[in-house]
Coordinates of C-alpha atoms and ligand atoms in Angstrom, one line a residue:
M1299 CA -115.5 24.9 88.4
D1300 CA -116.2 26.5 85.1
P1301 CA -119.9 26.0 84.1
R1302 CA -119.2 26.6 80.4
T1303 CA -116.6 23.8 80.0
E1304 CA -117.1 21.3 82.9
C1305 CA -119.5 18.5 82.2
I1306 CA -119.7 15.0 83.5
E1307 CA -120.1 12.6 80.6
F1308 CA -122.3 9.5 80.9
I1309 CA -120.2 6.6 79.7
N1310 CA -121.5 3.0 79.4
P1311 CA -118.6 1.0 80.9
A1312 CA -119.4 -2.1 78.9
T1313 CA -119.4 -0.5 75.5
G1314 CA -117.5 2.7 76.1
E1315 CA -120.4 4.6 74.5
K1316 CA -121.2 8.1 75.6
F1317 CA -125.0 8.4 76.2
G1318 CA -125.3 11.9 77.6
E1319 CA -123.8 14.5 80.0
V1320 CA -124.7 16.9 82.7
R1321 CA -123.2 20.3 83.5
M1322 CA -121.3 20.5 86.8
S1323 CA -122.9 22.7 89.4
T1324 CA -120.9 25.8 90.3
E1325 CA -120.0 26.8 93.8
E1326 CA -122.5 29.7 93.6
E1327 CA -125.3 27.2 92.6
V1328 CA -124.3 25.0 95.6
M1329 CA -124.5 27.9 98.0
R1330 CA -127.8 29.0 96.5
A1331 CA -129.2 25.5 96.8
R1332 CA -128.3 25.4 100.5
R1333 CA -129.9 28.8 101.1
E1334 CA -133.1 28.0 99.3
M1335 CA -133.4 24.6 101.1
A1336 CA -133.0 26.4 104.4
A1337 CA -135.9 28.8 103.5
A1338 CA -138.1 25.9 102.3
Q1339 CA -137.4 23.7 105.3
V1340 CA -139.7 25.8 107.5
T1341 CA -142.7 25.0 105.2
W1342 CA -141.8 21.3 104.9
A1343 CA -141.3 20.8 108.7
A1344 CA -144.6 22.6 109.4
K1345 CA -146.5 19.9 107.6
P1346 CA -147.8 17.2 110.0
L1347 CA -145.8 14.0 109.8
K1348 CA -148.7 12.1 108.4
E1349 CA -148.9 14.6 105.5
R1350 CA -145.2 14.2 104.8
A1351 CA -145.6 10.4 104.8
R1352 CA -148.6 10.7 102.4
I1353 CA -146.4 12.8 100.0
I1354 CA -143.6 10.2 100.3
K1355 CA -146.1 7.4 99.4
E1356 CA -146.8 9.4 96.2
F1357 CA -143.1 9.4 95.5
Q1358 CA -143.1 5.6 96.1
R1359 CA -145.8 5.3 93.4
V1360 CA -143.7 7.4 91.0
I1361 CA -140.7 5.1 91.5
I1362 CA -142.7 1.9 90.9
D1363 CA -144.1 3.4 87.7
A1364 CA -140.6 4.4 86.6
T1365 CA -139.0 0.9 87.3
D1366 CA -138.1 0.1 83.6
E1367 CA -136.7 3.6 83.0
L1368 CA -134.6 3.3 86.2
T1369 CA -133.2 -0.2 85.5
A1370 CA -132.3 0.9 81.9
I1371 CA -130.4 3.9 83.1
V1372 CA -128.5 2.0 85.9
N1373 CA -127.7 -0.7 83.4
Q1374 CA -126.0 1.8 81.1
D1375 CA -124.5 3.9 83.8
H1376 CA -123.1 1.2 86.0
G1377 CA -122.9 -1.9 83.8
K1378 CA -124.9 -4.1 86.1
S1379 CA -127.7 -6.2 84.6
R1380 CA -131.3 -5.0 84.4
G1381 CA -132.2 -7.7 87.0
D1382 CA -129.6 -6.5 89.5
A1383 CA -130.8 -3.0 89.0
L1384 CA -134.4 -4.2 89.6
H1385 CA -133.1 -5.7 92.9
E1386 CA -132.0 -2.2 93.9
V1387 CA -135.4 -0.8 93.1
I1388 CA -137.1 -3.5 95.2
M1389 CA -134.8 -2.8 98.2
T1390 CA -135.3 0.9 97.9
V1391 CA -139.1 0.8 97.7
D1392 CA -139.2 -1.7 100.6
K1393 CA -137.4 0.8 102.8
I1394 CA -139.5 3.8 101.6
H1395 CA -142.6 1.8 102.2
Q1396 CA -141.6 0.8 105.8
Y1397 CA -140.3 4.3 106.7
A1398 CA -143.4 6.1 105.5
R1399 CA -145.5 3.6 107.5
L1400 CA -143.5 3.5 110.7
S1401 CA -142.1 7.1 111.0
P1402 CA -145.1 8.4 112.9
K1403 CA -144.3 5.8 115.6
W1404 CA -140.5 6.3 115.5
L1405 CA -140.7 10.1 115.5
G1406 CA -143.6 10.6 117.9
R1407 CA -143.6 12.3 121.3
R1408 CA -142.2 10.2 124.1
R1409 CA -143.3 10.6 127.8
V1410 CA -140.4 10.5 130.3
P1411 CA -140.9 9.5 134.0
P1412 CA -140.7 12.6 136.2
G1413 CA -138.1 11.3 138.7
L1414 CA -138.5 13.1 142.0
Y1415 CA -140.5 15.9 140.3
F1416 CA -143.9 14.3 140.8
F1417 CA -145.9 17.4 140.0
R1418 CA -144.5 18.0 136.6
R1419 CA -144.7 16.4 133.1
Y1420 CA -141.7 15.5 131.0
Y1421 CA -141.5 14.5 127.4
T1422 CA -139.2 14.5 124.4
E1423 CA -139.8 15.2 120.7
R1424 CA -137.7 14.6 117.7
V1425 CA -136.9 17.7 115.6
P1426 CA -135.1 17.9 112.2
F1427 CA -131.6 19.3 111.9
G1428 CA -132.6 21.6 109.1
V1429 CA -130.8 21.2 105.8
V1430 CA -129.1 17.8 105.3
G1431 CA -126.3 17.4 102.7
I1432 CA -126.3 13.9 101.2
I1433 CA -123.3 12.8 99.2
G1434 CA -123.5 9.4 97.6
P1435 CA -121.5 6.6 95.9
W1436 CA -121.9 5.0 92.4
N1437 CA -122.1 1.3 93.2
Y1438 CA -125.8 1.2 94.3
P1439 CA -126.9 4.6 92.8
I1440 CA -130.6 4.2 93.7
D1441 CA -130.6 2.2 96.9
L1442 CA -127.8 4.2 98.6
M1443 CA -129.3 7.6 97.6
L1444 CA -133.1 7.4 97.9
P1445 CA -133.6 5.8 101.3
P1446 CA -131.4 8.4 103.2
I1447 CA -133.1 11.2 101.2
V1448 CA -136.5 10.0 102.1
A1449 CA -135.6 9.3 105.7
A1450 CA -134.2 12.9 106.1
L1451 CA -137.4 14.3 104.5
L1452 CA -139.8 12.2 106.7
A1453 CA -137.9 13.6 109.7
G1454 CA -138.7 17.1 108.5
N1455 CA -135.4 18.2 106.9
T1456 CA -134.9 19.5 103.4
V1457 CA -132.1 18.0 101.4
V1458 CA -129.2 19.0 99.1
V1459 CA -128.1 15.8 97.2
K1460 CA -124.9 15.2 95.4
P1461 CA -124.9 11.9 93.5
S1462 CA -121.6 10.3 92.4
E1463 CA -120.0 11.6 89.2
V1464 CA -119.5 7.9 88.3
A1465 CA -123.3 7.3 88.3
A1466 CA -124.2 10.8 87.2
A1467 CA -126.9 9.7 84.7
T1468 CA -128.7 7.9 87.5
G1469 CA -128.4 11.0 89.6
V1470 CA -130.1 13.1 86.9
E1471 CA -132.8 10.4 86.6
L1472 CA -133.5 10.5 90.4
E1473 CA -133.8 14.3 90.2
K1474 CA -136.5 13.9 87.5
L1475 CA -138.4 11.5 89.7
F1476 CA -138.6 14.0 92.5
Q1477 CA -139.9 16.6 89.9
R1478 CA -142.8 14.3 89.1
V1479 CA -144.2 14.9 92.6
P1480 CA -144.9 18.7 92.7
E1481 CA -145.6 18.6 96.5
L1482 CA -142.2 17.2 97.2
A1483 CA -139.9 18.8 94.5
P1484 CA -139.4 22.1 96.3
F1485 CA -137.8 20.4 99.3
V1486 CA -135.0 18.4 97.5
R1487 CA -132.3 20.0 95.4
F1488 CA -129.8 18.0 93.3
I1489 CA -126.3 19.3 92.5
H1490 CA -124.1 17.5 90.0
G1491 CA -120.4 17.0 89.7
D1492 CA -117.3 15.4 91.2
G1493 CA -115.5 15.7 94.5
R1494 CA -115.1 19.4 94.1
V1495 CA -118.9 19.9 94.1
G1496 CA -119.0 17.6 97.1
A1497 CA -116.4 19.8 98.8
A1498 CA -118.5 22.9 97.9
L1499 CA -121.5 21.3 99.6
V1500 CA -119.5 20.7 102.8
K1501 CA -118.3 24.4 102.6
S1502 CA -121.9 25.6 102.3
K1503 CA -122.3 24.3 105.9
P1504 CA -125.4 22.1 105.8
D1505 CA -126.9 21.4 109.3
L1506 CA -125.9 17.7 109.0
L1507 CA -123.8 15.8 106.5
F1508 CA -124.4 12.2 105.4
L1509 CA -121.7 10.5 103.2
T1510 CA -121.6 7.0 101.7
G1511 CA -118.3 6.5 100.1
S1512 CA -114.7 5.3 100.6
V1513 CA -112.6 5.6 103.8
K1514 CA -110.3 8.0 101.9
T1515 CA -113.1 10.5 101.1
G1516 CA -114.6 10.0 104.6
R1517 CA -111.3 11.2 106.2
I1518 CA -111.3 14.3 104.0
V1519 CA -114.9 15.2 104.6
A1520 CA -114.6 14.5 108.3
K1521 CA -111.8 17.1 108.6
A1522 CA -113.7 19.7 106.5
A1523 CA -116.9 19.0 108.6
A1524 CA -115.0 19.3 111.8
E1525 CA -113.7 22.7 110.7
H1526 CA -117.3 24.0 110.7
M1527 CA -118.5 21.7 113.6
I1528 CA -121.0 20.1 111.2
P1529 CA -122.4 16.8 112.6
F1530 CA -121.2 14.1 110.2
L1531 CA -122.7 10.6 109.6
Y1532 CA -120.7 8.3 107.4
E1533 CA -121.1 4.8 105.8
L1534 CA -117.7 3.8 104.4
G1535 CA -115.9 0.9 103.0
G1536 CA -115.9 -2.8 103.9
K1537 CA -113.5 -5.7 103.9
D1538 CA -116.0 -8.3 104.7
P1539 CA -114.5 -11.7 105.9
M1540 CA -116.2 -15.1 105.4
L1541 CA -115.3 -17.8 107.9
V1542 CA -115.8 -21.4 106.9
L1543 CA -115.7 -23.5 110.1
E1544 CA -114.7 -27.2 110.3
D1545 CA -118.4 -28.3 110.4
A1546 CA -119.6 -26.1 107.5
D1547 CA -121.8 -27.2 104.6
I1548 CA -119.0 -26.9 102.1
R1549 CA -121.0 -27.0 98.9
A1550 CA -123.4 -24.3 100.1
A1551 CA -120.5 -22.2 101.5
A1552 CA -118.7 -22.4 98.2
H1553 CA -121.8 -21.7 96.1
W1554 CA -122.9 -18.6 98.1
G1555 CA -119.4 -17.5 98.9
V1556 CA -118.7 -17.2 95.2
W1557 CA -122.0 -15.4 94.6
G1558 CA -121.2 -13.0 97.5
A1559 CA -117.8 -12.3 96.0
F1560 CA -118.8 -11.7 92.4
Y1561 CA -122.4 -10.4 92.5
T1562 CA -122.4 -6.9 90.8
T1563 CA -118.8 -7.6 89.9
G1564 CA -117.7 -7.5 93.6
Q1565 CA -118.6 -3.9 93.7
A1566 CA -120.8 -4.0 96.8
C1567 CA -119.8 -2.7 100.3
V1568 CA -120.9 -6.1 101.7
S1569 CA -119.1 -8.3 99.0
V1570 CA -117.2 -11.2 100.4
E1571 CA -113.6 -9.8 100.2
R1572 CA -111.6 -12.5 102.0
V1573 CA -112.2 -16.1 103.1
Y1574 CA -110.7 -18.0 106.1
V1575 CA -111.1 -21.8 105.9
H1576 CA -110.4 -24.4 108.5
E1577 CA -107.5 -26.5 107.4
K1578 CA -109.5 -29.8 107.6
V1579 CA -111.9 -28.6 104.9
Y1580 CA -109.7 -26.3 103.0
D1581 CA -109.0 -28.6 100.0
A1582 CA -112.6 -29.6 99.6
F1583 CA -113.7 -25.9 99.8
V1584 CA -111.2 -24.6 97.3
A1585 CA -112.2 -27.4 94.8
A1586 CA -115.9 -26.5 95.2
V1587 CA -115.1 -22.7 94.8
L1588 CA -113.3 -23.4 91.5
E1589 CA -116.3 -25.4 90.2
E1590 CA -118.7 -22.6 91.1
T1591 CA -116.5 -19.9 89.7
A1592 CA -116.2 -21.7 86.4
K1593 CA -120.0 -21.3 86.1
F1594 CA -119.8 -17.5 86.5
T1595 CA -120.4 -16.2 83.0
V1596 CA -119.2 -12.7 82.2
G1597 CA -120.7 -10.2 79.7
Y1598 CA -123.1 -7.3 79.2
S1599 CA -126.6 -7.0 77.9
P1600 CA -129.1 -4.1 78.0
D1601 CA -132.0 -6.6 77.9
I1602 CA -134.2 -7.6 80.8
D1603 CA -133.3 -11.3 79.9
N1604 CA -129.6 -10.9 80.5
P1605 CA -127.9 -14.3 80.3
Y1606 CA -124.7 -13.3 82.2
R1607 CA -123.9 -13.7 85.9
M1608 CA -121.3 -10.8 86.0
G1609 CA -120.9 -7.5 84.2
P1610 CA -118.0 -5.1 83.7
L1611 CA -116.3 -3.0 86.4
T1612 CA -117.9 0.4 86.4
F1613 CA -114.9 2.7 85.8
E1614 CA -111.2 2.7 85.0
R1615 CA -110.0 3.7 88.5
Q1616 CA -111.8 0.6 89.9
C1617 CA -109.9 -1.7 87.4
D1618 CA -106.6 -0.1 88.5
I1619 CA -107.3 -0.9 92.2
V1620 CA -108.1 -4.5 91.4
N1621 CA -105.0 -5.0 89.2
T1622 CA -102.8 -3.3 91.8
H1623 CA -104.1 -5.7 94.5
L1624 CA -103.6 -8.7 92.2
Q1625 CA -100.0 -7.7 91.2
D1626 CA -99.1 -7.0 94.8
A1627 CA -100.5 -10.4 95.9
I1628 CA -98.7 -12.3 93.2
A1629 CA -95.4 -10.5 93.9
K1630 CA -95.7 -11.6 97.5
G1631 CA -96.4 -15.3 96.7
A1632 CA -100.1 -15.6 96.0
R1633 CA -101.2 -18.2 93.4
V1634 CA -104.0 -17.3 90.9
L1635 CA -106.1 -20.5 90.8
M1636 CA -108.6 -19.1 88.3
G1637 CA -109.2 -15.9 86.3
G1638 CA -107.2 -12.7 86.6
Q1639 CA -107.3 -11.5 83.0
Q1640 CA -108.8 -8.2 81.9
T1641 CA -110.5 -7.5 78.6
G1642 CA -111.8 -3.9 78.3
M1643 CA -113.6 -3.1 81.5
F1644 CA -114.2 -6.8 82.2
I1645 CA -112.0 -8.7 84.7
E1646 CA -112.6 -12.4 85.0
P1647 CA -113.8 -13.8 88.4
T1648 CA -110.5 -14.5 90.1
V1649 CA -109.6 -16.9 92.9
L1650 CA -106.4 -16.6 94.9
A1651 CA -104.7 -19.0 97.2
D1652 CA -101.6 -18.8 99.5
V1653 CA -102.5 -15.3 100.6
D1654 CA -101.6 -13.6 103.8
H1655 CA -102.1 -10.3 105.6
T1656 CA -98.9 -8.6 104.2
M1657 CA -100.9 -8.4 100.9
Q1658 CA -103.2 -5.4 100.0
V1659 CA -105.8 -7.8 98.8
M1660 CA -106.3 -9.0 102.4
R1661 CA -106.2 -5.6 104.1
E1662 CA -107.6 -2.9 101.8
E1663 CA -111.0 -2.9 100.0
T1664 CA -110.6 -4.4 96.5
F1665 CA -114.2 -3.8 95.4
G1666 CA -113.8 -6.1 92.4
P1667 CA -114.2 -9.8 91.4
V1668 CA -111.4 -11.3 93.5
L1669 CA -111.8 -14.1 96.1
P1670 CA -108.7 -14.6 98.2
I1671 CA -108.8 -17.8 100.3
M1672 CA -106.6 -18.4 103.4
K1673 CA -106.1 -21.6 105.4
V1674 CA -106.5 -21.2 109.2
S1675 CA -105.8 -23.7 112.0
D1676 CA -108.9 -23.3 114.1
D1677 CA -111.7 -20.9 115.1
T1678 CA -109.4 -18.7 117.2
H1679 CA -107.1 -18.2 114.3
A1680 CA -110.0 -17.4 111.9
I1681 CA -111.5 -14.9 114.3
Q1682 CA -108.1 -13.3 114.8
M1683 CA -107.6 -12.9 111.1
A1684 CA -111.1 -11.6 110.5
N1685 CA -110.7 -9.0 113.2
H1686 CA -107.3 -8.0 111.8
S1687 CA -108.7 -5.1 109.8
E1688 CA -109.3 -1.4 110.0
M1689 CA -112.8 -2.0 108.7
G1690 CA -115.8 -3.8 110.3
L1691 CA -118.9 -3.7 108.1
S1692 CA -120.4 -7.3 107.9
A1693 CA -119.0 -10.8 108.2
Y1694 CA -120.2 -14.3 107.1
V1695 CA -119.9 -17.5 109.2
W1696 CA -120.6 -21.0 107.9
S1697 CA -121.3 -24.0 110.2
R1698 CA -123.9 -26.7 110.4
D1699 CA -124.1 -26.1 114.1
L1700 CA -125.9 -22.7 114.7
A1701 CA -124.7 -22.5 118.3
H1702 CA -121.1 -22.9 117.2
A1703 CA -121.6 -20.3 114.4
K1704 CA -123.1 -17.9 116.9
R1705 CA -120.2 -18.3 119.4
V1706 CA -117.8 -17.3 116.6
A1707 CA -120.1 -14.5 115.3
E1708 CA -120.2 -12.9 118.8
Q1709 CA -116.4 -12.4 118.7
L1710 CA -116.3 -10.6 115.3
Q1711 CA -115.8 -6.8 115.3
V1712 CA -118.4 -5.9 112.7
G1713 CA -121.9 -4.3 112.5
V1714 CA -123.7 -7.3 111.1
V1715 CA -123.0 -11.1 111.0
N1716 CA -124.8 -13.3 108.5
I1717 CA -124.7 -17.0 109.3
N1718 CA -124.9 -19.6 106.5
D1719 CA -125.6 -17.1 103.7
T1720 CA -124.0 -14.0 102.1
M1721 CA -125.5 -10.6 101.6
S1722 CA -129.1 -11.6 102.6
H1723 CA -128.9 -9.3 105.7
Y1724 CA -128.6 -6.1 103.5
P1725 CA -132.0 -6.2 101.8
V1726 CA -133.9 -6.6 105.1
S1727 CA -135.3 -3.0 105.4
L1728 CA -135.8 -3.0 109.2
L1729 CA -132.5 -4.8 110.2
P1730 CA -130.1 -2.1 111.4
F1731 CA -127.1 -1.9 109.0
G1732 CA -123.8 -0.1 109.4
G1733 CA -120.2 -0.7 110.4
V1734 CA -117.8 -0.3 113.2
K1735 CA -114.1 0.9 113.1
M1736 CA -113.5 2.8 109.9
S1737 CA -116.5 1.4 108.1
G1738 CA -118.7 4.1 109.6
N1739 CA -120.7 5.6 112.4
A1740 CA -124.1 5.8 110.7
R1741 CA -126.9 3.2 110.7
T1742 CA -129.2 2.7 107.8
H1743 CA -132.3 0.4 107.6
G1744 CA -135.0 0.7 110.3
A1745 CA -135.8 3.3 112.9
G1746 CA -132.2 4.4 113.2
E1747 CA -132.0 5.5 109.6
V1748 CA -134.8 8.0 110.2
T1749 CA -134.1 9.1 113.7
Q1750 CA -130.4 9.8 112.9
F1751 CA -131.7 12.8 110.9
T1752 CA -133.3 14.3 114.0
H1753 CA -132.1 15.5 117.4
T1754 CA -134.2 15.2 120.6
K1755 CA -135.8 18.3 122.0
S1756 CA -137.1 17.8 125.5
Y1757 CA -139.9 19.6 127.4
A1758 CA -140.5 20.0 131.2
V1759 CA -144.1 21.3 131.7
G1760 CA -146.3 22.1 134.7
A1761 CA -147.7 24.7 137.1
P1762 CA -145.2 26.7 139.2
P1763 CA -143.3 24.6 141.8
N1764 CA -145.5 23.1 144.5
P1765 CA -144.2 23.9 148.1
I1766 CA -145.3 20.4 149.4
D1767 CA -143.2 18.7 146.7
P1768 CA -140.0 17.3 148.5
A1769 CA -138.1 18.1 145.2
T1770 CA -139.1 21.7 145.7
M1771 CA -138.4 21.8 149.4
V1772 CA -134.8 20.7 148.9
R1773 CA -134.1 23.7 146.7
Y1774 CA -134.3 25.9 149.9
P1775 CA -131.4 25.9 152.5
G1776 CA -131.8 23.9 155.7
H1777 CA -133.0 20.7 154.1
Y1778 CA -129.8 18.7 154.1
R1779 CA -131.2 15.8 156.3
L1780 CA -134.4 15.7 154.2
G1781 CA -132.2 15.5 151.0
K1782 CA -130.3 12.5 152.5
A1783 CA -133.6 10.8 153.4
I1784 CA -134.8 11.2 149.8
L1785 CA -131.4 9.9 148.5
G1786 CA -131.6 6.8 150.7
G1787 CA -135.3 6.3 150.5
F1788 CA -135.4 6.2 146.7
F1789 CA -132.0 5.0 145.7
G1790 CA -130.5 3.1 148.8
V1791 CA -129.1 -0.2 147.9
T1792 CA -129.1 -1.8 151.4
P1793 CA -131.8 -1.6 154.1
Q1794 CA -129.4 0.4 156.2
Q1795 CA -129.0 3.0 153.4
R1796 CA -132.7 3.2 152.9
V1797 CA -133.8 3.6 156.6
A1798 CA -131.0 5.3 158.5
P1799 CA -131.2 8.7 156.8
L1800 CA -134.9 8.8 157.3
L1801 CA -134.6 8.0 161.0
D1802 CA -131.9 10.7 161.3
Y1803 CA -134.2 13.2 159.6
L1804 CA -137.2 12.3 161.8
T1805 CA -135.2 12.4 165.1
N1806 CA -132.5 15.1 164.6
D1807 CA -134.1 17.6 162.1
P1808 CA -136.5 20.2 163.6
K1809 CA -138.8 19.9 160.6
G1810 CA -138.6 16.1 160.8
R1811 CA -139.6 16.1 164.4
Q1812 CA -142.5 18.4 163.6
A1813 CA -143.6 16.0 160.9
V1814 CA -143.5 13.2 163.4
T1815 CA -145.5 15.2 165.9
R1816 CA -148.1 16.1 163.3
T1817 CA -148.3 12.6 162.1
A1818 CA -148.7 11.3 165.6
V1819 CA -151.5 13.9 166.3
G1820 CA -153.1 13.0 163.0
L1821 CA -152.9 9.3 163.8
S1822 CA -154.3 9.8 167.4
A1823 CA -157.1 11.9 166.0
A1824 CA -157.8 9.2 163.4
S1825 CA -157.8 6.5 166.0
V1826 CA -160.3 8.5 168.2
V1827 CA -162.6 9.0 165.2
G1828 CA -162.2 5.3 164.4
V1829 CA -163.1 4.2 168.0
M1830 CA -166.1 6.5 168.0
A1831 CA -167.3 5.2 164.7
A1832 CA -166.9 1.6 165.9
V1833 CA -168.9 2.4 169.1
M1834 CA -171.6 4.1 167.1
L1835 CA -171.8 1.2 164.6
G1836 CA -171.9 -1.2 167.6
R1837 CA -174.8 0.7 169.1
K1838 CA -176.8 0.6 165.9
K1839 CA -176.6 -3.2 166.0
Ligands
NAD1461 P1 -115.8 7.9 96.9 O1 -115.3 8.1 98.3 O2 -114.9 8.0 95.8 O3 -117.0 9.0 96.5 C1 -118.1 9.1 97.3 C2 -118.8 10.5 97.1 O4 -117.9 11.5 97.7 C3 -118.9 10.8 95.6 O5 -120.1 11.5 95.4 C4 -117.7 11.8 95.4 O6 -117.9 12.7 94.4 C5 -117.7 12.5 96.8 N1 -116.5 13.2 97.1 C6 -115.2 12.9 96.7 N2 -114.3 13.7 97.3 C7 -115.0 14.6 98.0 C8 -114.7 15.7 98.9 N3 -113.4 16.1 99.0 N4 -115.7 16.3 99.5 C9 -117.0 15.9 99.4 N5 -117.3 14.9 98.6 C10 -116.4 14.2 97.9 O7 -116.6 6.5 97.0 P2 -117.2 5.7 95.7 O8 -116.1 5.1 95.0 O9 -118.2 6.6 95.1 O10 -118.0 4.6 96.5 C11 -117.5 3.3 96.8 C12 -117.1 3.3 98.3 O11 -118.3 3.4 99.0 C13 -116.6 2.0 98.7 O12 -115.5 2.2 99.6 C14 -117.7 1.3 99.3 O13 -117.4 0.3 100.3 C15 -118.4 2.4 100.0 N6 -119.8 2.1 100.3 C16 -120.2 1.9 101.6 C17 -121.4 1.6 101.9 C18 -121.9 1.4 103.3 O14 -123.1 1.3 103.6 N7 -121.0 1.4 104.3 C19 -122.4 1.3 100.9 C20 -121.9 1.4 99.6 C21 -120.7 1.8 99.3

């Protein structure tokens, strides 16, 4: 990386216009950022959690004040409408608000039952990893960056952030927002650049890495992280299926299925990427989809009153992937029912029929405005096809009978199922979100997003071991029968398991017999005292 020549240009994908640039960070700057964040982490972690939450609320205020600035930058950087960018700001602020409010509860000390060690106290606390490296994607450049940064900070970490080179202008804008909160700015460091800068961040050995990106990058980063044994959390691609069952509301499924496929030009990790429709409703569904797709106007506007439903793709490589998938599908027998044409960075909303799983468009993430529809014979066939994927982020099921939809949903190998809607699970800030299989191992949204940036540290506390504590006694030799009596007494499953070892101890172990004698003496003494007391009480009467 040569700092004199290497810059990332900010290009508006809709107009091709350059609107700025940022210099790529050098490897030395990345290393320095990591070192400085390690030094600063001690100060940040020493602040009480309530204080950290107060500072994060200040950051929340700054974001809300900067809403118009943010939506204008994202509109230019990504091509999505100001309204869709505002939706990102709302989702982001919702999460920050909940995390700042609930972190003291999620991260607080937790008492743990003492087991057999009755005379001691046990508890666990959540401690930060140290410096977290966060590498982000371009498609939701606010909502996929700020919540994990804030979650890591609330947990007591400092953060080195690398935004995507494809949304570099938004990355620079986010950096400025942090600088507007002087109490927070020293604990977050931005580095800018492409995958090489991301690789330098991994090489700088942060204490934890969090990546949102493609499966391809996930594989590369996983290997590099493993080399240094760096814990690695990843949120990767999706190939979300939508299942339209025989008893679905066809009009609603078509309307929201089309929206879920083409919203933000299909460039969401939870976009509807493939549809499986029961053969009995297939024709009606396809007809309704074409009607809905025809309404999806395409264009770009920088105004807040944007009239278009769909914007451009965000960069050239994304157009290439979409076109490759389309050509592959057509070559293998798919029919284009609508769309398919590209003008500049705009690709028409495209509906495909006669697709099957030999085609890339049904197996690999397309991340563009393409809706392939496949006919299936029954629920089992639909479930089989939906699960026939290396990815497992979310899935959509449509049925008028919620119990029927739920039975199908339970069999889908994904992290989230949304019944009778598309995408409305993602904006819910406390509903755990994340995938299975190659879609990822991290969880965002809710307590899990914050706690994954900590590890537990446990404490065992008390006075020196008490000799009358059975758990202490069994540390010494000669207590085998007592140990078995404890094992059976506490954990025995049958009456025989619970009682027999105790009887064996009391009759065959010298200390057990002693205990019986002492108890018997104690009981006789107690009964003598009892009788005397009764006699005395009787006399008083
Ligand atoms: P990408 O994998 O191309 O890039 C992601 C980030 O990794 C970028 O910042 C990039 O510069 C960086 N990077 C690239 N090579 C690297 C390397 N060798 N070492 C370290 N960092 C490197 O992904 P993208 O195109 O920016 O994002 C789109 C992808 O993200 C899609 O697959 C989408 O499904 C996925 N995504 C997933 C979720 C989720 O929550 N699961 C959310 C949004 C997007």
